mmCIF file of C-alpha atoms in Angstrom:
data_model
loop_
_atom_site.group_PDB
_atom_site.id
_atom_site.type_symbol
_atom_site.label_atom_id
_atom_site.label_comp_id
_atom_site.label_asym_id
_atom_site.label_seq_id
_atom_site.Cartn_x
_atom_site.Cartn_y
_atom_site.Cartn_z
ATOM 1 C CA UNK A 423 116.465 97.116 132.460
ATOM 2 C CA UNK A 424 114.365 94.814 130.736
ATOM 3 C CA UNK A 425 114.017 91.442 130.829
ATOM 4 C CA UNK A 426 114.176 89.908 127.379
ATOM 5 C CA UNK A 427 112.470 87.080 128.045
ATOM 6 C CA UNK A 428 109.301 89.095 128.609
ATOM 7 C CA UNK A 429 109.575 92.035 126.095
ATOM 8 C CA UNK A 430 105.898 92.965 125.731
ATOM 9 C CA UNK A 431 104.382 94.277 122.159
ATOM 10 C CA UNK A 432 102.215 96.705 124.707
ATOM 11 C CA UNK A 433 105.751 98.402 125.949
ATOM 12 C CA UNK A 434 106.456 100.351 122.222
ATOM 13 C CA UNK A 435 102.788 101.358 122.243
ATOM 14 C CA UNK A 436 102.687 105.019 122.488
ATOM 15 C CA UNK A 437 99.199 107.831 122.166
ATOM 16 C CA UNK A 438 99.131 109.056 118.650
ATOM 17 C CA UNK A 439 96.232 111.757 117.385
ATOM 18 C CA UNK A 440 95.394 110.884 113.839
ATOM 19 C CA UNK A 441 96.029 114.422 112.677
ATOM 20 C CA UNK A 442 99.301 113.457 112.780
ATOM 21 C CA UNK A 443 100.040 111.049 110.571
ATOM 22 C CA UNK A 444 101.142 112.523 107.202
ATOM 23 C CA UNK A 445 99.029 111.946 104.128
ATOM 24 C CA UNK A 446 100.899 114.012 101.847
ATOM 25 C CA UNK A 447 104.839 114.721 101.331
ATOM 26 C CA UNK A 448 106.423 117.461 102.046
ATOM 27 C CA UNK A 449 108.131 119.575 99.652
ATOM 28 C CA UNK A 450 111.072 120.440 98.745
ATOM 29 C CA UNK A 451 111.525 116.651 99.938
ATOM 30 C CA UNK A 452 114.323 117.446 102.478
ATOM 31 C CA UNK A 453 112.211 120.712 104.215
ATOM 32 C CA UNK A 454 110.752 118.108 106.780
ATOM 33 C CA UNK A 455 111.775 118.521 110.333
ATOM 34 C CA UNK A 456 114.886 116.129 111.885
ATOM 35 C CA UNK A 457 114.650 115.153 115.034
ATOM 36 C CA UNK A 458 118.091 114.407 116.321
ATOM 37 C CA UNK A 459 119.066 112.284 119.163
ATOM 38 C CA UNK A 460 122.196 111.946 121.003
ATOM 39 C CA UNK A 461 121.499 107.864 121.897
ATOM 40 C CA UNK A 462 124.346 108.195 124.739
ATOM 41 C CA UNK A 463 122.339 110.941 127.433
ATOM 42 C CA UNK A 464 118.650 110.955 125.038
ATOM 43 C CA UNK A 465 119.149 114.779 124.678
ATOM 44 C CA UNK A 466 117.168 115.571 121.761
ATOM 45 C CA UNK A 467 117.214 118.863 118.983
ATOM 46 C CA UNK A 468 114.841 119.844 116.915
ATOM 47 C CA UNK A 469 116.304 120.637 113.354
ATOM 48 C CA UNK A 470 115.690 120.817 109.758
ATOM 49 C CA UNK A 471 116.862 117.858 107.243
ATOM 50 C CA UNK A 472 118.637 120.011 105.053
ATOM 51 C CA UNK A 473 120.757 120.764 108.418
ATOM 52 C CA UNK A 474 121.822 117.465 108.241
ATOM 53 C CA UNK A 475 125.090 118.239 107.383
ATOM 54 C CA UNK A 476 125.474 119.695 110.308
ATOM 55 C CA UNK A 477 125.497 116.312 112.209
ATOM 56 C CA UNK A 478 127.993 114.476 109.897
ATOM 57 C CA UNK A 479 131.531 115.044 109.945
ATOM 58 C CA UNK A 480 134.699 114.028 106.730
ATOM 59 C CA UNK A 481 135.077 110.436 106.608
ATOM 60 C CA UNK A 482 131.539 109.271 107.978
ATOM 61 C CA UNK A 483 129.518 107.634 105.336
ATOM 62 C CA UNK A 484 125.583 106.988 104.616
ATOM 63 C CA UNK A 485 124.670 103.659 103.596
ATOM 64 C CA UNK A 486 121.269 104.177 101.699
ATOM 65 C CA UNK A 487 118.724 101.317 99.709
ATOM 66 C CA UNK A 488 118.580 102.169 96.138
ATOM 67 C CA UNK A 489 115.058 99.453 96.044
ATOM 68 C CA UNK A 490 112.229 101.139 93.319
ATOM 69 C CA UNK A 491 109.318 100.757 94.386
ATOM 70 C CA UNK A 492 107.097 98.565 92.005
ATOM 71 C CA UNK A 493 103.829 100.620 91.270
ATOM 72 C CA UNK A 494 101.886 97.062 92.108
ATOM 73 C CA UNK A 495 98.282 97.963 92.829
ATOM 74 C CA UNK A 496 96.543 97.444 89.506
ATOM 75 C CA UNK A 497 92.485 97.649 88.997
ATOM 76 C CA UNK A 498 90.996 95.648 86.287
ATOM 77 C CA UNK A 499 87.686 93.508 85.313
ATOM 78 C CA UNK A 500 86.741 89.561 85.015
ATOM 79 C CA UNK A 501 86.995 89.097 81.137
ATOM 80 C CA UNK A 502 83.630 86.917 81.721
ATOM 81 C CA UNK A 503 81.752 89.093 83.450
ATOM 82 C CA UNK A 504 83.679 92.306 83.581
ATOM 83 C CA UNK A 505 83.563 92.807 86.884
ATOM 84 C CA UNK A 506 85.765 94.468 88.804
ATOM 85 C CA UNK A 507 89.228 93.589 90.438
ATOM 86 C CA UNK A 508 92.047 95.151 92.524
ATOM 87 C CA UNK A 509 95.241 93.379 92.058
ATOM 88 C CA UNK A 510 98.517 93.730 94.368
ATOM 89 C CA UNK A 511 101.589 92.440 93.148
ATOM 90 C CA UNK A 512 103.974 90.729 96.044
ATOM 91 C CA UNK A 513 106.983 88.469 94.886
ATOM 92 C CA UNK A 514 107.646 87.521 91.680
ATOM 93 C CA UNK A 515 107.848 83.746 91.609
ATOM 94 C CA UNK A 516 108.922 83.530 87.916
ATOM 95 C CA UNK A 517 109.327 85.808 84.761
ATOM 96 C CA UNK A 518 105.640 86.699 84.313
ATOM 97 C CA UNK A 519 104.246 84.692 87.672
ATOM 98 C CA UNK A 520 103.627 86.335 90.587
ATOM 99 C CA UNK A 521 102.133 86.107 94.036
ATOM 100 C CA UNK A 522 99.653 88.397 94.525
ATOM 101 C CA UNK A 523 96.651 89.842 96.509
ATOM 102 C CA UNK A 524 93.112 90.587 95.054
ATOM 103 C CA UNK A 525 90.173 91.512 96.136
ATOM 104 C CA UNK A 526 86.877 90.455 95.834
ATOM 105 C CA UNK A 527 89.006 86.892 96.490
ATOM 106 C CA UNK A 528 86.040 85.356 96.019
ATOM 107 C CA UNK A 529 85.983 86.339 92.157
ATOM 108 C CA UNK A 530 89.537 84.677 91.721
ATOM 109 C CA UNK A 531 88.657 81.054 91.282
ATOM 110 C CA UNK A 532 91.666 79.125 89.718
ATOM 111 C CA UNK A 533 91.464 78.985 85.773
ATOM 112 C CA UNK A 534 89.949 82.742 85.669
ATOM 113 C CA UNK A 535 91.120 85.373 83.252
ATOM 114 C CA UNK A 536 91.588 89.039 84.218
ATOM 115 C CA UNK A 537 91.976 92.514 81.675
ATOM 116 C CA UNK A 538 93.939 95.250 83.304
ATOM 117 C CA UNK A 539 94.685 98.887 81.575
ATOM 118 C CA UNK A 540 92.195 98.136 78.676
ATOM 119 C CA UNK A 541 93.156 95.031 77.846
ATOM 120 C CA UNK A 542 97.586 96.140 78.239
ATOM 121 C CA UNK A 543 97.869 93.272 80.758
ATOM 122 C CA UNK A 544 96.361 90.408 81.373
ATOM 123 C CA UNK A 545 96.028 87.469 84.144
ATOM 124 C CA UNK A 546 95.165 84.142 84.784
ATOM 125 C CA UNK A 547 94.690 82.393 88.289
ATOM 126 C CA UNK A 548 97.055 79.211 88.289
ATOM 127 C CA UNK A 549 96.365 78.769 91.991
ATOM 128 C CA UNK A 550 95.269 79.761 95.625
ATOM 129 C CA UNK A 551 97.527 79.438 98.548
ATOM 130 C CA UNK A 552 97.244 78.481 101.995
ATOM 131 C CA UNK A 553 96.995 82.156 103.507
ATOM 132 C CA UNK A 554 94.252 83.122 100.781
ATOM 133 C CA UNK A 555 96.495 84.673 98.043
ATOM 134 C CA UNK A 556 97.014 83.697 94.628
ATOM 135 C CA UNK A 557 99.326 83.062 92.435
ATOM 136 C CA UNK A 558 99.172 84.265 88.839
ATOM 137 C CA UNK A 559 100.525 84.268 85.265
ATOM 138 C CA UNK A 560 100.619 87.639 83.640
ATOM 139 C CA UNK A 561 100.584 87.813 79.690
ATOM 140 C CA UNK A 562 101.479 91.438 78.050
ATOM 141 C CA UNK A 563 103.391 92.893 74.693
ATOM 142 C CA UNK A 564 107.006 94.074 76.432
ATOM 143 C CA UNK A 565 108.184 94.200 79.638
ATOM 144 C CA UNK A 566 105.674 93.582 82.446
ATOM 145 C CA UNK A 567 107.457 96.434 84.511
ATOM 146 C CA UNK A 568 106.626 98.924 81.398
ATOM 147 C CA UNK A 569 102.809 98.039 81.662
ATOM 148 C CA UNK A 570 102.923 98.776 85.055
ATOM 149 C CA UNK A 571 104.341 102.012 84.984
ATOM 150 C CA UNK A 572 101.717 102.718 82.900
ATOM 151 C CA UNK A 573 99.000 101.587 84.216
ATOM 152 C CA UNK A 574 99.695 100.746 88.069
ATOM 153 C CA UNK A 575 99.313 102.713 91.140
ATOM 154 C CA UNK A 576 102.123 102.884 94.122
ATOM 155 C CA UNK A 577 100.883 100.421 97.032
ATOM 156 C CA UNK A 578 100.560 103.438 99.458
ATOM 157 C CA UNK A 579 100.495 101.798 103.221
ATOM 158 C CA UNK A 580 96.905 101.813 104.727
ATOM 159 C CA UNK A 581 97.105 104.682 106.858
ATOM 160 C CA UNK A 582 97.508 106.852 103.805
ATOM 161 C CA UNK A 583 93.823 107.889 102.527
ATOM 162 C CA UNK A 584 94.787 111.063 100.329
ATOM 163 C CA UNK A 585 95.939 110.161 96.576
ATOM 164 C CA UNK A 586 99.299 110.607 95.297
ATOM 165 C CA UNK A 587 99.788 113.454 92.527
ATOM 166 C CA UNK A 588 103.357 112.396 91.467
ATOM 167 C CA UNK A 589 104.517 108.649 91.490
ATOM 168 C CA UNK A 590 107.715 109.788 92.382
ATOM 169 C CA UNK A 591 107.664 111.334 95.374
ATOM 170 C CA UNK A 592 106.674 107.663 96.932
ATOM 171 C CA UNK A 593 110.550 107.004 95.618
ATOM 172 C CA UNK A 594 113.987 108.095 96.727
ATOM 173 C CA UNK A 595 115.761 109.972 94.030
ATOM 174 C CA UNK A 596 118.599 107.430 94.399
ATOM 175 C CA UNK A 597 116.092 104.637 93.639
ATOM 176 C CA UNK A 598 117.339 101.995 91.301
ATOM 177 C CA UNK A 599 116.699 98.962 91.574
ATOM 178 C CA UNK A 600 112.888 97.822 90.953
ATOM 179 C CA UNK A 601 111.026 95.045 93.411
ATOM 180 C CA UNK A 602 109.877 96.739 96.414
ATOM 181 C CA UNK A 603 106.221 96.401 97.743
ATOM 182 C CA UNK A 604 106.951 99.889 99.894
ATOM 183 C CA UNK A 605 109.371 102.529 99.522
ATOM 184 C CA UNK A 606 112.129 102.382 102.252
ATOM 185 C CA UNK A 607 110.600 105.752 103.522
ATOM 186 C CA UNK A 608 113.824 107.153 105.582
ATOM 187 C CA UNK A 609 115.599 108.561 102.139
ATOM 188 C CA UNK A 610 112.157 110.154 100.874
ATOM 189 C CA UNK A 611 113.763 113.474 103.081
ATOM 190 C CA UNK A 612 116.735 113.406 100.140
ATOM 191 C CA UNK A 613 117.463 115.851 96.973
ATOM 192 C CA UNK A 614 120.207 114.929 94.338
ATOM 193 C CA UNK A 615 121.751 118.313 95.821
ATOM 194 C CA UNK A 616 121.928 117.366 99.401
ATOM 195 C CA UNK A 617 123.485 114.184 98.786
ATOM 196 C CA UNK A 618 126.563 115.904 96.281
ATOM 197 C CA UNK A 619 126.830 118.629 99.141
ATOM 198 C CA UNK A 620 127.557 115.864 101.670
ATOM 199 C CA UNK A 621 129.828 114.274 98.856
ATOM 200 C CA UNK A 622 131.307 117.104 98.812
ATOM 201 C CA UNK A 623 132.284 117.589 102.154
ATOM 202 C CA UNK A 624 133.439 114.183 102.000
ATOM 203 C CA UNK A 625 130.852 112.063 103.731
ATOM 204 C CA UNK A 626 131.161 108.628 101.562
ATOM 205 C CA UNK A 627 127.372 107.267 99.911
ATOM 206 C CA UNK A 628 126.908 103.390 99.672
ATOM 207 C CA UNK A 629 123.910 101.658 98.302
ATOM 208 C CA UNK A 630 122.987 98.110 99.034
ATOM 209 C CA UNK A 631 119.491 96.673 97.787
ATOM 210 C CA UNK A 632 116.798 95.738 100.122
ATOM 211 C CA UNK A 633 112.774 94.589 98.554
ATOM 212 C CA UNK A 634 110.387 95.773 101.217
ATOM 213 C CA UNK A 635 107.880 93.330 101.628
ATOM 214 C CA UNK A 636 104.265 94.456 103.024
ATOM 215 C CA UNK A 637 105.436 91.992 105.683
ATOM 216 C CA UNK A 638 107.036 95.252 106.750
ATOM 217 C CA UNK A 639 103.258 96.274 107.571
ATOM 218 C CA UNK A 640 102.029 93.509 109.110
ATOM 219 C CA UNK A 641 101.396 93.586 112.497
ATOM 220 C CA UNK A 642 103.142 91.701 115.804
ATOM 221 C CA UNK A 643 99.904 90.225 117.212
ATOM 222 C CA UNK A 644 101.729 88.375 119.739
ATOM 223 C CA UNK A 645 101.976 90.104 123.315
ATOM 224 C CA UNK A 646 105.428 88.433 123.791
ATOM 225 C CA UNK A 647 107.382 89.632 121.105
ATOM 226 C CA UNK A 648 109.433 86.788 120.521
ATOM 227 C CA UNK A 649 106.782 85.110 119.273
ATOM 228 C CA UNK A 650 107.023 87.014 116.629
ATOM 229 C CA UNK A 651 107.634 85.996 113.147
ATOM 230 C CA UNK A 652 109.572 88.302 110.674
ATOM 231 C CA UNK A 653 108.627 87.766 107.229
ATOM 232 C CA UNK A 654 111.727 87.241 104.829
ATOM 233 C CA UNK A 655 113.212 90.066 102.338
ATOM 234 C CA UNK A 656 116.252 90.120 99.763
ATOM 235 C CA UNK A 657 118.945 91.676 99.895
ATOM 236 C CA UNK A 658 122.359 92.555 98.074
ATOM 237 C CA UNK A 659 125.539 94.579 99.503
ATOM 238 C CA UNK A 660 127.597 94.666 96.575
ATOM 239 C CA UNK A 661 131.574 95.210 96.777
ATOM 240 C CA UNK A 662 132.076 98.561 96.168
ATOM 241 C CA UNK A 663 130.226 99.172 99.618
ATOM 242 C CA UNK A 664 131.596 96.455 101.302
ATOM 243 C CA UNK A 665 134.797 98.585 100.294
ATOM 244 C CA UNK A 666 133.181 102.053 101.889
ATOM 245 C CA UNK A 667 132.439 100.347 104.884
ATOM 246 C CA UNK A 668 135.777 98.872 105.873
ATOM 247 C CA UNK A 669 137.473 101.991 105.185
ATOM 248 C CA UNK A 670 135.163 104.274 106.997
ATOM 249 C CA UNK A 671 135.852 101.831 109.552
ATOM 250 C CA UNK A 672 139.157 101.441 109.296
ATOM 251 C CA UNK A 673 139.973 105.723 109.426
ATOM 252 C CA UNK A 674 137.708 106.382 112.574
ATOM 253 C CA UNK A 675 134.348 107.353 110.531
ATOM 254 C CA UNK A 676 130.555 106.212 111.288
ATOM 255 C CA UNK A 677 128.487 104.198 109.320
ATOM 256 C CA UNK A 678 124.953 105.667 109.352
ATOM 257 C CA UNK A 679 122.190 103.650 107.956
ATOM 258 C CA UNK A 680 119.256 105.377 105.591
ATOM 259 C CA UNK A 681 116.222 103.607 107.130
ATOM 260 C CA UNK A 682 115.416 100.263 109.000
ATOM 261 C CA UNK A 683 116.044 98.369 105.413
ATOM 262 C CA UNK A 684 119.649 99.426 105.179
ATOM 263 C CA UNK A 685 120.144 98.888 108.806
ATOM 264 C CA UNK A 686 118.720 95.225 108.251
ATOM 265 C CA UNK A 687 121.081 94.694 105.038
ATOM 266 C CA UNK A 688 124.050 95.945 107.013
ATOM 267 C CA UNK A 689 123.289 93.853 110.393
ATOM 268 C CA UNK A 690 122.199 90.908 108.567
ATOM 269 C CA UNK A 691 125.538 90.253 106.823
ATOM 270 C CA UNK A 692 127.554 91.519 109.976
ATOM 271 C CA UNK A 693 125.877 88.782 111.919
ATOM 272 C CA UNK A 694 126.149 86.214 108.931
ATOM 273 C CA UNK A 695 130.074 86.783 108.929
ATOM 274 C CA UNK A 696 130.981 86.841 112.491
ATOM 275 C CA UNK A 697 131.320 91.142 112.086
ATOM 276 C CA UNK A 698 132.875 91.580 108.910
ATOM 277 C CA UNK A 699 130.684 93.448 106.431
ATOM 278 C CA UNK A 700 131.627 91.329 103.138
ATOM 279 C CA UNK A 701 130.210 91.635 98.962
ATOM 280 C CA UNK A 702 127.229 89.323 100.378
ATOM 281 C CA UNK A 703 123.713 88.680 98.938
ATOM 282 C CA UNK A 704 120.404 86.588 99.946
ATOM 283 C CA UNK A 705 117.340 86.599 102.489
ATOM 284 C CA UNK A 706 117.451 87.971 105.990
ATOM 285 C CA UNK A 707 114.821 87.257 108.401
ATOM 286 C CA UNK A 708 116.577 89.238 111.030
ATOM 287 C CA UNK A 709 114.274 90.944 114.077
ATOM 288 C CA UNK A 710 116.326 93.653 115.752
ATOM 289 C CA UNK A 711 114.338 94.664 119.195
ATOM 290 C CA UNK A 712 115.975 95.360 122.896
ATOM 291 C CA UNK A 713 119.237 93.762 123.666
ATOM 292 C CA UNK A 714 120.285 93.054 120.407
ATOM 293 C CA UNK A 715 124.145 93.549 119.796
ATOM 294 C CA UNK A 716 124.903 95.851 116.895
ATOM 295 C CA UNK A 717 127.428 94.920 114.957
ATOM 296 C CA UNK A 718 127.930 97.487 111.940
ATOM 297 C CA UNK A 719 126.334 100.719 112.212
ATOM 298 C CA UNK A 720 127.150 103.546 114.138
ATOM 299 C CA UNK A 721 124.315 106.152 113.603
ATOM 300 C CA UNK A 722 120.500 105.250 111.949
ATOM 301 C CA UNK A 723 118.151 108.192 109.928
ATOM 302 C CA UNK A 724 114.751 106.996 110.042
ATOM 303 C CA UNK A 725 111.242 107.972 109.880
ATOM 304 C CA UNK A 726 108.413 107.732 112.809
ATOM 305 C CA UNK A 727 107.122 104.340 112.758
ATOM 306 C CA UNK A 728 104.030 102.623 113.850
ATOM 307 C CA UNK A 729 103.181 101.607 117.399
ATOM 308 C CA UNK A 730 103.894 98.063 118.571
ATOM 309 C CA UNK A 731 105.538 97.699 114.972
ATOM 310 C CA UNK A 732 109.407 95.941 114.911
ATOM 311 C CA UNK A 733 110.188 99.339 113.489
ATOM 312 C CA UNK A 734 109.640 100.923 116.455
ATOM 313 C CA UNK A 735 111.748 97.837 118.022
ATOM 314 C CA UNK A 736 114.427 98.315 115.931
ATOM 315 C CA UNK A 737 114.888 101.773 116.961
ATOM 316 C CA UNK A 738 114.438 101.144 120.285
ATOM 317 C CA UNK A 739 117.495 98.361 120.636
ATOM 318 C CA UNK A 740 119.505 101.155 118.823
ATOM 319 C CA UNK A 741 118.318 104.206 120.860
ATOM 320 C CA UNK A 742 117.770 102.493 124.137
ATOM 321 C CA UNK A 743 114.247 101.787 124.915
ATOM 322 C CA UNK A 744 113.266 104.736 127.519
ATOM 323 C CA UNK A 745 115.305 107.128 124.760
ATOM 324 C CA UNK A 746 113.215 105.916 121.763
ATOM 325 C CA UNK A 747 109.790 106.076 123.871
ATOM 326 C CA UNK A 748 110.841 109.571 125.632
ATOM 327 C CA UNK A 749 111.813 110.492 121.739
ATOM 328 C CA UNK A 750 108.423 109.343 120.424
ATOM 329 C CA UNK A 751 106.531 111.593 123.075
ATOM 330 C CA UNK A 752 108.034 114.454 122.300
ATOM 331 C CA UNK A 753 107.548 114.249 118.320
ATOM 332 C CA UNK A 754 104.121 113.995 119.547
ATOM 333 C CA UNK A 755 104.221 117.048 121.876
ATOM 334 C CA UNK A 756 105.655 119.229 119.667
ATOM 335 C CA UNK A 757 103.766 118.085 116.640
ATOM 336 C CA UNK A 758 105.945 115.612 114.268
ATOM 337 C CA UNK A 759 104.205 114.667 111.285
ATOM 338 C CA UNK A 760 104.600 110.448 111.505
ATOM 339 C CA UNK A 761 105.096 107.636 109.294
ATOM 340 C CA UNK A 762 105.749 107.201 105.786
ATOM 341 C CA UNK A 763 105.739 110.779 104.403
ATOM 342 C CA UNK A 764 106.571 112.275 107.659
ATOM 343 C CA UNK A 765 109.509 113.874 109.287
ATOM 344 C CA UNK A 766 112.653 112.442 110.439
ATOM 345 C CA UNK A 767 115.343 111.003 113.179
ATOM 346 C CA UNK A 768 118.685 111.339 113.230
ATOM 347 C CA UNK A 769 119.990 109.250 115.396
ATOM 348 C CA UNK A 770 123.489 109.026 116.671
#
């Protein structure tokens, strides 16, 4: 058993050969492999997501995150000199201001002037932050979010060196809601038919609305992990799920969570109101590692995650920490494709 005072960032590192981390998706989307773990003995099957129906049951229900992913990385040219610039879009601060990231910084002076997509969008520098970002005003005929569809790239994580064919397969086919910085990656493995064959069988679908921030990259640099510093998302559980919820609930179901996001959303409000999942909106902050006390979810689908990462936390104060790392070692063994386009967990 661990002591929680001491939780190391060293214990959830785990041997990973590069080959192994997915640079492409796999199609059809839900063909990847599922990796399903009973959390209660660790026993583990290897499966098929389209089998997935096989581990739900009448009356559960998936809760999934219908955030779009904004396609945010933008490449343009100094109007002065016309040289060149990569933008990345973070929060939007106001209607056409944004926090962003560029490199070369150094070309980003306050006061400069930016063309993007031939002149479709431009920017101007109001001002540099303390952590070296900027924050800019964006000028452009329409809606900003048209020009970027047009002209922007999807923010791929790092690890990802291959270019993306089709925009949308770095989306869920449920996604709705635009203002994500990643795509929450755990419902990449669904197809509009899978989810109406589970609706079918009468496993209820909820959405609530999490923006991933590229905080969800960054890394824990601090050996004792509650140091640690989450960086701050938004969320929304609207009514209609609050609804699902309680009556899953209520009639014996489970509440599985699509991915880390909607297991945030869901714990975040549980812990705001004392259990009850409630219509609720704001910022959560919450850090989910070893001993944490779930409050709302019964089952979690999720991807492979990162070493040392509060992903692999997360999954680890669900699973049970030898579980999770016994888990990890086999996906490894038996040759798991990890990370954002890779195959899946079920775990429950």
């Amino acid at each position: 058993m661990f002591d929680l005072n001491s939780l190391k960032k060293s214990d959830f590192n785990y041997e990973l050969p590069e080959e192994l981390i997915a640079q492409t998706p796999i199609e059809p989307r839900n063909h990847s492999r599922l990796l399903v773990m009973d959390r209660h003995t660790g026993s583990l099957t290897h499966d098929r997501f389209y089998n997935l129906c096989s581990y739900l049951k009448k009356g559960d229900c998936l809760i999934v995150n219908d955030s779009r992913v904004l396609p945010a990385r933008i490449y343009g040219e100094k109007e002065e000199t016309g040289s060149f610039i990569e933008f990345l879009l973070l929060e939007q601060r106001s209607l056409n201001v944004w926090e962003i990231i560029c490199r070369p910084g150094k070309k980003a002076k306050p006061g400069t002037v930016f063309s993007f997509g031939d002149g479709l969008l431009k920017a101007k520098v109001l001002s540099v932050i303390d952590d070296g970002n900027r924050i800019v005003e964006f000028s452009c005929e329409g809606s900003l979010y048209s020009v970027l569809d047009k002209i922007g790239q999807m923010p791929l994580p790092p690890y990802i060196t291959k270019k993306l064919e089709d925009k949308e397969r770095y989306q869920t086919v449920y996604s709705r809601e635009v203002g994500s910085a990643a795509a929450p990656t755990a419902g990449l493995h669904f197809t509009a038919e899978q989810l109406t064959e589970l609706e079918g069988m009468g496993v209820g679908i909820g959405e609530v609305t999490l923006h991933v921030g590229l905080g969800t990259f960054r890394p824990v640099k601090e050996e004792n992990i509650l140091e640690h510093k989450m960086h701050t998302e938004h969320y929304c559980l609207p009514k209609k799920t609050a609804e699902l919820i309680n009556r899953t609930k209520a009639s014996g179901g489970r509440v599985i969570a699509v991915g880390t996001t909607s297991c945030r959303t869901l714990e975040s409000v549980a812990k705001k109101h004392d259990g009850v999942i409630v219509e609720d909106h704001g910022d959560t902050d919450i850090f989910i590692y070893p001993g944490y006390k779930f409050r709302c979810i019964d089952g979690l689908i999720t991807n492979f995650h990162l070493p040392e990462s509060t992903l692999i936390m997360l999954v680890a104060a669900f699973a049970g920490y030898d579980n999770t790392m016994n888990a990890y070692r086999e996906a490894v063994k038996e040759g798991y494709r990890f990370f954002s386009f890779g195959d899946a967990m079920l775990i429950r």
